[in-house]
Short mmCIF file of C-alpha atoms and ligand atoms in Angstrom, two decimals:
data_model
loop_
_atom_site.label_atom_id
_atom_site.label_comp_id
_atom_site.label_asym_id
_atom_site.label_seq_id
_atom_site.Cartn_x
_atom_site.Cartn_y
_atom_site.Cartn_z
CA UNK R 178 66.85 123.90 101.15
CA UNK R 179 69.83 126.47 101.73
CA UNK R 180 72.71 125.04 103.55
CA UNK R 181 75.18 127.17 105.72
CA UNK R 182 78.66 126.43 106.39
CA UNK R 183 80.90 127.75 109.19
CA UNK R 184 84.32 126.76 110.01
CA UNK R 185 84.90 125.62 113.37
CA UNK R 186 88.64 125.93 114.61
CA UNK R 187 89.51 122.75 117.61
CA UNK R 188 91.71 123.38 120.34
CA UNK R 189 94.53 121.31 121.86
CA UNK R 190 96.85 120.94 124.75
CA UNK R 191 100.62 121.09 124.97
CA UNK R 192 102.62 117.91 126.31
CA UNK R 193 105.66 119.53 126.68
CA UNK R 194 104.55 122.64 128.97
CA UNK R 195 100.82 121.51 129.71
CA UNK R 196 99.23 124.77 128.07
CA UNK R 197 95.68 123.91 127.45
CA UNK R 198 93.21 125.17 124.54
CA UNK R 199 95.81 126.10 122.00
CA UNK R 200 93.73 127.57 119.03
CA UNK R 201 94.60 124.99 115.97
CA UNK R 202 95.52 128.10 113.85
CA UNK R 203 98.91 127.37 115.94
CA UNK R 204 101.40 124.57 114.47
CA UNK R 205 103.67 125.54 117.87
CA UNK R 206 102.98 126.34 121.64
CA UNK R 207 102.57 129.64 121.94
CA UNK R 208 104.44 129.32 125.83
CA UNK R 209 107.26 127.05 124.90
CA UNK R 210 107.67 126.73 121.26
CA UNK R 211 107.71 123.08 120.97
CA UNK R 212 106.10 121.68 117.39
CA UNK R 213 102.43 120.05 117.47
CA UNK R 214 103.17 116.26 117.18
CA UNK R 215 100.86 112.96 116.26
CA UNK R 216 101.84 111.66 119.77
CA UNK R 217 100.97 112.17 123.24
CA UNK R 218 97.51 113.31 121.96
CA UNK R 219 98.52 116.83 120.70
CA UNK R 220 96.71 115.86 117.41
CA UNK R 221 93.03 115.11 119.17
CA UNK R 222 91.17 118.23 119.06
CA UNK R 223 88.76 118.97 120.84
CA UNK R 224 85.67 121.01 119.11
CA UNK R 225 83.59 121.83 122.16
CA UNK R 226 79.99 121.05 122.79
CA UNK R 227 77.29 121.26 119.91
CA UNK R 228 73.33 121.51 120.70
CA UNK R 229 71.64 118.18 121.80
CA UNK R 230 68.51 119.12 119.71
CA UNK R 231 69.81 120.51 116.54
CA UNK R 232 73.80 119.18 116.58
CA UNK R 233 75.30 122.80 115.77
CA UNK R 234 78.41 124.06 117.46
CA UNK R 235 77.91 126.27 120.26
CA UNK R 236 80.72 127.96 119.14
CA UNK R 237 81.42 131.13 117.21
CA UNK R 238 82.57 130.25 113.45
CA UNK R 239 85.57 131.51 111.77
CA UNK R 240 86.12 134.80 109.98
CA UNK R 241 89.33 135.87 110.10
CA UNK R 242 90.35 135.56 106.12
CA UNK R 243 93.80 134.14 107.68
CA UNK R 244 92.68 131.94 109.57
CA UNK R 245 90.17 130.39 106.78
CA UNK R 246 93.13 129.83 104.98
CA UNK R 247 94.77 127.68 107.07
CA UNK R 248 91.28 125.84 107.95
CA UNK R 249 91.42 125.24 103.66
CA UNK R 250 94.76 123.93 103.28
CA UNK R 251 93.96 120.75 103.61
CA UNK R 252 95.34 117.57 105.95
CA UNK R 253 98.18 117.96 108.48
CA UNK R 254 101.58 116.19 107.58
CA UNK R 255 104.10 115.14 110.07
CA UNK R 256 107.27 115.50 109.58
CA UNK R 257 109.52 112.03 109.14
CA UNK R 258 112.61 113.42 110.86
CA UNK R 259 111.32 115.83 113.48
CA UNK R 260 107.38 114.86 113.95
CA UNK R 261 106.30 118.49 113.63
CA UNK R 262 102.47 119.06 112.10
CA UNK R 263 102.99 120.95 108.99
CA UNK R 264 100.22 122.52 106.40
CA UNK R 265 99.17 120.13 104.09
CA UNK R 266 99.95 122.37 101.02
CA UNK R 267 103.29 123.25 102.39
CA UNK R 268 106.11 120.91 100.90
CA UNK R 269 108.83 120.96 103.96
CA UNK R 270 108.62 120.82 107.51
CA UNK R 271 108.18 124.50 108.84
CA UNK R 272 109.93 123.42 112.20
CA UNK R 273 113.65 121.62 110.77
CA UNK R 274 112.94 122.17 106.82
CA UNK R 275 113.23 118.97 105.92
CA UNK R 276 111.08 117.67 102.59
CA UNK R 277 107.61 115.70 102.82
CA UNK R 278 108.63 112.26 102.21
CA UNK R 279 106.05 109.35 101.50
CA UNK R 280 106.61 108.32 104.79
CA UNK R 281 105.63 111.25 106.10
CA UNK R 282 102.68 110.55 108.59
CA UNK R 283 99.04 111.77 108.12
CA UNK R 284 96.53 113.32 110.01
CA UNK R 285 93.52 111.07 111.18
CA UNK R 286 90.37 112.99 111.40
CA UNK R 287 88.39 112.48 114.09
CA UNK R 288 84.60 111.33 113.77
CA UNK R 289 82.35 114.20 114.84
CA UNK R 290 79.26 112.38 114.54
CA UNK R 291 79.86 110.48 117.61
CA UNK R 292 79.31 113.80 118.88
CA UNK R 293 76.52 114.77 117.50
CA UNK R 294 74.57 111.75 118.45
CA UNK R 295 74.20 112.66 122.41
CA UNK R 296 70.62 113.31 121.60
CA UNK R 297 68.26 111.90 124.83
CA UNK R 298 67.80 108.12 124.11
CA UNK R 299 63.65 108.38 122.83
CA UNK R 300 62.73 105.53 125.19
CA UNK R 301 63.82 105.42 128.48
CA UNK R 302 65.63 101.35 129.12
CA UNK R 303 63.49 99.32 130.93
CA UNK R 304 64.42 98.53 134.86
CA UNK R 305 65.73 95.02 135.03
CA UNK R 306 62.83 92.74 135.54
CA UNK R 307 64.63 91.28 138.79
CA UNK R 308 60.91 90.79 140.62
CA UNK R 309 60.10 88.65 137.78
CA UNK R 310 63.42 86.04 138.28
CA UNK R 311 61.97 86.56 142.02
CA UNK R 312 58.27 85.39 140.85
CA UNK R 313 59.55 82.51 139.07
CA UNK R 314 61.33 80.56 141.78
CA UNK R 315 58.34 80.87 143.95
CA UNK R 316 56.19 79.29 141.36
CA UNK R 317 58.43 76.86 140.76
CA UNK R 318 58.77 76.17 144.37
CA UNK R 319 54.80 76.12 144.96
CA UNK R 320 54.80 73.87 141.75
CA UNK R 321 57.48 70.77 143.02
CA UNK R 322 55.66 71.46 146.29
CA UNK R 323 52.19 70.64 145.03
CA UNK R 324 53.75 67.67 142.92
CA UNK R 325 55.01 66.00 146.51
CA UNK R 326 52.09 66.24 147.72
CA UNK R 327 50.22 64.52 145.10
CA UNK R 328 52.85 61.52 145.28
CA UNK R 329 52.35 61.22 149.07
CA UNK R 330 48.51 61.73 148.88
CA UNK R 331 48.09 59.32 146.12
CA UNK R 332 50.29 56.22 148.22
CA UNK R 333 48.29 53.81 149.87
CA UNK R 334 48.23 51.04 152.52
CA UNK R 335 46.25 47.55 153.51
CA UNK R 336 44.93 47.92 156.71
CA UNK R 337 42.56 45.31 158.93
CA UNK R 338 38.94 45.68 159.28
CA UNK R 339 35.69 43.97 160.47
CA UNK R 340 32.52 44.00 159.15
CA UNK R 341 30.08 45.35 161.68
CA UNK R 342 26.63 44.64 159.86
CA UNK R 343 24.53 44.99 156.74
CA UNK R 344 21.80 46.25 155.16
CA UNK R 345 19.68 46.54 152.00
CA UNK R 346 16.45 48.31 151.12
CA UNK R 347 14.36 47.25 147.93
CA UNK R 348 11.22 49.36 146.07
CA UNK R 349 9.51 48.41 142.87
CA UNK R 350 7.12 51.71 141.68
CA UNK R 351 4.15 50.57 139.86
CA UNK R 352 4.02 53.21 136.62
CA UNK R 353 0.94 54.06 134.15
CA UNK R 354 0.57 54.79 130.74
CA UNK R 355 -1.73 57.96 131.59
CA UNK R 356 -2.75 61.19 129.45
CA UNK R 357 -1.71 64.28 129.88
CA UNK R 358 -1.98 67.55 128.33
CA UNK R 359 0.98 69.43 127.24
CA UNK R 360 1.94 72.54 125.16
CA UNK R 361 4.56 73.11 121.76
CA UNK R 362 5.06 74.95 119.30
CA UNK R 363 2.39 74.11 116.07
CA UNK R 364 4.83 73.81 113.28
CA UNK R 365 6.45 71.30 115.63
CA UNK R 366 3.45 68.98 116.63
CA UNK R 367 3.10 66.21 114.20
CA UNK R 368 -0.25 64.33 114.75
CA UNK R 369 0.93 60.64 115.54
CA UNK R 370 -1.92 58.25 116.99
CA UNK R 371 -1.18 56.62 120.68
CA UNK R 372 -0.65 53.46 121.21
CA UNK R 373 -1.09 51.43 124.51
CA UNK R 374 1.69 48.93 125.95
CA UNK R 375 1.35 45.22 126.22
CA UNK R 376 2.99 43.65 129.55
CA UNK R 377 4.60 47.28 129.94
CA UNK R 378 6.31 47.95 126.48
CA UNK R 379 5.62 48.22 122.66
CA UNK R 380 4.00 51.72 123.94
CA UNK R 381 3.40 54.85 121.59
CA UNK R 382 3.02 58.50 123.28
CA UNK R 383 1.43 60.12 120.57
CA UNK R 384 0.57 63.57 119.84
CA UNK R 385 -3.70 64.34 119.71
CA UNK R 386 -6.56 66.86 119.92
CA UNK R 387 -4.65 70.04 119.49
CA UNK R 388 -6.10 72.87 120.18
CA UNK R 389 -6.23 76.46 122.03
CA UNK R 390 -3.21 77.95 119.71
CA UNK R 391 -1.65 81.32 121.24
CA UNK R 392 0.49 83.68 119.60
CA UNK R 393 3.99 83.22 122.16
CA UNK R 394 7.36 85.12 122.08
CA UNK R 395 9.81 82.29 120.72
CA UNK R 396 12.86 83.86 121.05
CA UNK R 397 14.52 87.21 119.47
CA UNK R 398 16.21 87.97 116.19
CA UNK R 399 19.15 90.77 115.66
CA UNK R 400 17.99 92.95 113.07
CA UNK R 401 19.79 96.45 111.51
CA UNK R 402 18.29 99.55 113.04
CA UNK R 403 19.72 102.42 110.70
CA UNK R 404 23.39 103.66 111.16
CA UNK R 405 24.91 105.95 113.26
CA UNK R 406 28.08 108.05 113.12
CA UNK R 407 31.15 106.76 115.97
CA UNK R 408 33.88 109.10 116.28
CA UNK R 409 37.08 108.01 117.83
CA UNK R 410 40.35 110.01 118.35
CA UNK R 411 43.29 108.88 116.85
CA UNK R 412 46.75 110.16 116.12
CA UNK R 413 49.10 111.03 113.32
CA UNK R 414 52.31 112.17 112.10
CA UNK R 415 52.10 115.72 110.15
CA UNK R 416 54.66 118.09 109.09
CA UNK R 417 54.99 121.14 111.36
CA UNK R 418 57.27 123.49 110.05
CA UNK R 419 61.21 123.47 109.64
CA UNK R 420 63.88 122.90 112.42
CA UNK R 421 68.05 122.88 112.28
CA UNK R 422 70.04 120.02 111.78
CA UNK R 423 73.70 120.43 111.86
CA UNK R 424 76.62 117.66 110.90
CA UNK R 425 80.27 118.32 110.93
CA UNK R 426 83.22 116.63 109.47
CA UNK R 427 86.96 117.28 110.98
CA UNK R 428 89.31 118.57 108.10
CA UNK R 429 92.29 116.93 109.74
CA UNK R 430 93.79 119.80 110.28
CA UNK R 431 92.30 121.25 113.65
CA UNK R 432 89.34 122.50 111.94
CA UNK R 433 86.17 120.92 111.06
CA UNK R 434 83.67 121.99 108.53
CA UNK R 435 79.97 122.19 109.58
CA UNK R 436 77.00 122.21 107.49
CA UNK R 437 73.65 123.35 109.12
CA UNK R 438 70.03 123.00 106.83
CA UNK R 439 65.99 123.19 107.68
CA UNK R 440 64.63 119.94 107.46
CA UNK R 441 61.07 119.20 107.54
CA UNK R 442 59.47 118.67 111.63
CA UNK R 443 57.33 116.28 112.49
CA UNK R 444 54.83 116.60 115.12
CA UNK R 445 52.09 114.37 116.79
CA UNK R 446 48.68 115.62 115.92
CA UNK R 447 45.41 114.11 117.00
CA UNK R 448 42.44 113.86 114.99
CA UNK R 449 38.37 112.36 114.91
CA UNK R 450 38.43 109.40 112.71
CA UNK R 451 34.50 108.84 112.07
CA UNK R 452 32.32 106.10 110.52
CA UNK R 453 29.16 105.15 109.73
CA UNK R 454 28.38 101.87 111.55
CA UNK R 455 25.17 99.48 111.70
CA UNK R 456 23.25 99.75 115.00
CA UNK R 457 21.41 96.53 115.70
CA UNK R 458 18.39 95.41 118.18
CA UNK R 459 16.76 92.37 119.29
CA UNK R 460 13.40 92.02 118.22
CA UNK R 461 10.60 89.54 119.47
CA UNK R 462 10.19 86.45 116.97
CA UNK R 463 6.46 84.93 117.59
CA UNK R 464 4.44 81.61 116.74
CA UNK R 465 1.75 79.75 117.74
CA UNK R 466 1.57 77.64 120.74
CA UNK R 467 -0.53 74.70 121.28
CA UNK R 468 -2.36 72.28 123.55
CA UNK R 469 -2.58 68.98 122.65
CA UNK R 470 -2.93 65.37 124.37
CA UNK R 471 -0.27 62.76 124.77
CA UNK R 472 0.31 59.91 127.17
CA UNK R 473 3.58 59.12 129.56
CA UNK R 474 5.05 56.92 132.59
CA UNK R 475 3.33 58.28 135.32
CA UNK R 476 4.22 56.92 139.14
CA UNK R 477 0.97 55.15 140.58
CA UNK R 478 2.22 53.05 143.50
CA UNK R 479 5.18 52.24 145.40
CA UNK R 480 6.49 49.61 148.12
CA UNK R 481 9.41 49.16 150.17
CA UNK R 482 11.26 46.44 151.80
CA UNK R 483 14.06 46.40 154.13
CA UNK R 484 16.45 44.34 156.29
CA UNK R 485 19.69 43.63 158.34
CA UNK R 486 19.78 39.85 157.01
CA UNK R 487 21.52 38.29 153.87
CA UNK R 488 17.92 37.70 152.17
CA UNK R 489 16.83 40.98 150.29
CA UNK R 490 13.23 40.38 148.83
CA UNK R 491 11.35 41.78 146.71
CA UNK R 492 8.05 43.59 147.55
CA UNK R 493 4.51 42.23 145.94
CA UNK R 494 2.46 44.22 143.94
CA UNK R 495 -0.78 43.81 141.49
CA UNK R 496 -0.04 44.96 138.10
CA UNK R 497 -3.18 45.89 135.42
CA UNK R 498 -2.35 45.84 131.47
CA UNK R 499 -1.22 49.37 131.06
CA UNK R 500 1.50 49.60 134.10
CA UNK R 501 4.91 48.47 134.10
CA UNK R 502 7.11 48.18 137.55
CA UNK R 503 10.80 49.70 137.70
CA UNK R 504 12.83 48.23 140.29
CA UNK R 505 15.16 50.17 142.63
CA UNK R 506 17.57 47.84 145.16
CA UNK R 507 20.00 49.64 147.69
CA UNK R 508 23.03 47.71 149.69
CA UNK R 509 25.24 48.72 152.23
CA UNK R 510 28.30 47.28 154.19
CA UNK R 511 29.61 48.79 157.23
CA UNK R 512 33.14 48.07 157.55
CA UNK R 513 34.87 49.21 161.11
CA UNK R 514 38.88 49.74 160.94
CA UNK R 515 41.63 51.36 163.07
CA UNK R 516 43.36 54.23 161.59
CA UNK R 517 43.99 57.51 163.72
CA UNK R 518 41.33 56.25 165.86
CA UNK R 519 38.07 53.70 165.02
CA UNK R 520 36.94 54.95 161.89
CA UNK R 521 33.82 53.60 159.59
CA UNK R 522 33.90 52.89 155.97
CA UNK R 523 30.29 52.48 154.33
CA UNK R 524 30.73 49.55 151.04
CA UNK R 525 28.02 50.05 148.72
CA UNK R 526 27.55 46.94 146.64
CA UNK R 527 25.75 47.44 142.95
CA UNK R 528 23.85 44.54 143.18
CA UNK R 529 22.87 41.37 145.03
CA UNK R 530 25.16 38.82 144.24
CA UNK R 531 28.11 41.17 145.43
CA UNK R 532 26.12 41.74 148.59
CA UNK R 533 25.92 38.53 149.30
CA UNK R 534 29.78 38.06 149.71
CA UNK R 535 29.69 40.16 153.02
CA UNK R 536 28.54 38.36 156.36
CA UNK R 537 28.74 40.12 159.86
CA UNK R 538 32.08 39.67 162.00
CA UNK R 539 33.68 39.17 158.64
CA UNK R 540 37.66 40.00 157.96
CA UNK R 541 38.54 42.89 155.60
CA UNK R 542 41.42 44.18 153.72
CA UNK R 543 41.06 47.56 152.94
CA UNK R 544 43.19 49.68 150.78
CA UNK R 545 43.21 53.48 152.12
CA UNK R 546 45.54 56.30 150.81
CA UNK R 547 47.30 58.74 152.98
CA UNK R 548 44.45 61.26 153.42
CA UNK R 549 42.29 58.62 154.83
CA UNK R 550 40.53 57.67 151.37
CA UNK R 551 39.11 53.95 151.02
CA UNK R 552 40.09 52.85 147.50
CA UNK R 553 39.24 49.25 147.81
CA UNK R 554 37.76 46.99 150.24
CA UNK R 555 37.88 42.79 149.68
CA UNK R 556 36.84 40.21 151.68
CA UNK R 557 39.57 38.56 153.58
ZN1 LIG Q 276 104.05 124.13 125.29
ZN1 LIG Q 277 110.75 118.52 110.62
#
């Protein structure tokens, strides 16, 4: 693509008379004469602004064939005796005519890119996240709390109590092996013959007599039902035409040398990505359901005992050669203490022979935790 070049001439200020914006074309203050030197910032030019989108000079370019001249003669020297700027092509100092010598000082151009980078920054910085450091000590805060309170929950003490009475309740249920008729699925019935029990065990349920099979809903399968065509918008990067991008480079001499050229624009462009995707349904899966007969523990009879006393019995019942009897027993010891107040704690013994430790008017040491929790109770 074409480029275009312009010359750009800087300005600067006088230190000597404070004259401001002296053209660069000028080695010497117009108002007081005094020589351009490398100190006291004479020698930082200043180029003015450029455009934030494109980076070109919003300044008029050179062309004045003199001036171009002078913009194309290359770095500034400065003079060893007198510290005058003086054209780099010219051998002696223009100001006290004195000779270049190598240690002569030389321009340093200035970088112009800095400048041309004030573009808008493309995201915005984020605030700082100071509700989050904010969040964070509360959590923390609710966090050691919860912790203390665990500790002091979980501590416990002994405390005195008394057993005020007890009781215990006893059942045996009288079961029979009876038939029944159920329902499954036919490829899942496998004909097995019954068998009775002997003194309640050694018993076979078996599976007989089916009959009465029904087509049933199982269950449902997924199955593919076509395609169909999903559309979604999306978004992409295309070129869209040409825009301006300017760079320039100081010539060390008060002028700086910009290049402008069309570079290929990008733009966000949004389109309908479509596909062809499976659509899917349930469908009804089917199979045959049966009757058939069986046998199972069926409740016949039951009987209760209960008492206050330390002699829990067991209730009598007749058994006939297909029953069996399950047992149920039930214990409880109340305990009276002093804590806040009389308060009750109900002991619930597993079995008999741990029953049988508690008596009425009997000591107790219980162990309770600071919410009021029983944790252990022992005879004292
Ligand atoms: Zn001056
Ligand atoms: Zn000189």
């Amino acid at each position: 693509m074409a480029k275009r070049t312009r010359i750009i001439e800087g300005t600067w200020n006088c230190t000597s008379c404070d004259a401001r914006g002296i053209l660069a074309r000028h080695k010497r203050c117009p108002t007081c004469n005094n020589p351009r030197e490398l100190t006291g910032q004479e020698s930082e030019f200043d180029f003015g602004d450029v455009d934030a989108e494109s980076g070109k000079s919003l300044r008029e370019g050179v062309t004045d064939e003199k001036v171009l001249e002078i913009a194309a003669a290359g770095e500034d020297w400065f003079c060893a005796y007198c510290g005058a700027a003086t054209r780099g092509d010219s051998p002696r100092c223009k100001h006290c005519g004195a000779e270049r010598t190598p240690d002569a000082k030389k321009a340093t151009p200035q970088d112009l890119a800095r400048d041309e980078a004030r573009l808008p920054p493309e995201v915005p910085p984020k605030p700082p996240a100071k509700k989050k450091r904010w969040m964070t000590g509360v959590v923390v805060a609710v966090f050691l709390g919860i912790i203390a309170f665990a500790v002091w929950a979980n501590s416990t003490r002994e405390l005195q109590g008394e057993v005020t009475g007890t009781q215990w309740e006893r059942a045996v249920v009288q079961e029979r092996f009876s038939l029944v008729a159920k329902t499954g699925w036919e490829d899942q019935l496998r004909r097995v013959s019954a068998r009775m029990p002997v003194n309640g065990t050694g018993e076979v349920a078996g599976v007989a007599n089916v009959r009465d099979c029904v087509s049933r809903q199982r269950g449902t399968r997924r199955v593919a039902d076509g395609t169909e065509r999903v559309c979604r918008t999306k978004s992409r990067r295309v070129a869209c035409g040409t825009e301006e991008k300017c760079r320039r480079r100081d010539k060390g001499n008060g002028f700086a040398e910009e290049v402008c050229e069309d570079v290929t624009k990008y733009c966000n462009e949004s389109y309908e990505d479509c596909q062809n995707e499976t659509r899917y349904r349930n469908e009804p899966v089917y199979a045959q359901q049966c009757t058939y007969d069986t046998y199972e523990w069926k409740p016949l009879d039951r009987r209760e005992e209960k008492g206050h006393d330390d002699a829990p019995r067991w209730p009598t019942l007749a058994v006939g050669a297909q029953d069996r009897q399950r047992r149920e027993e039930k214990y409880a010891v109340h305990i009276r203490y002093q804590a806040k107040g009389a308060q009750e704690h109900v002991h619930q013994p597993t079995n008999e022979r741990d029953f049988l430790t508690w008596r009425k008017g009997q000591g107790v040491v219980l162990t309770v935790t600071n919410l009021g929790k029983v944790e252990k109770v022992v005879p004292r």
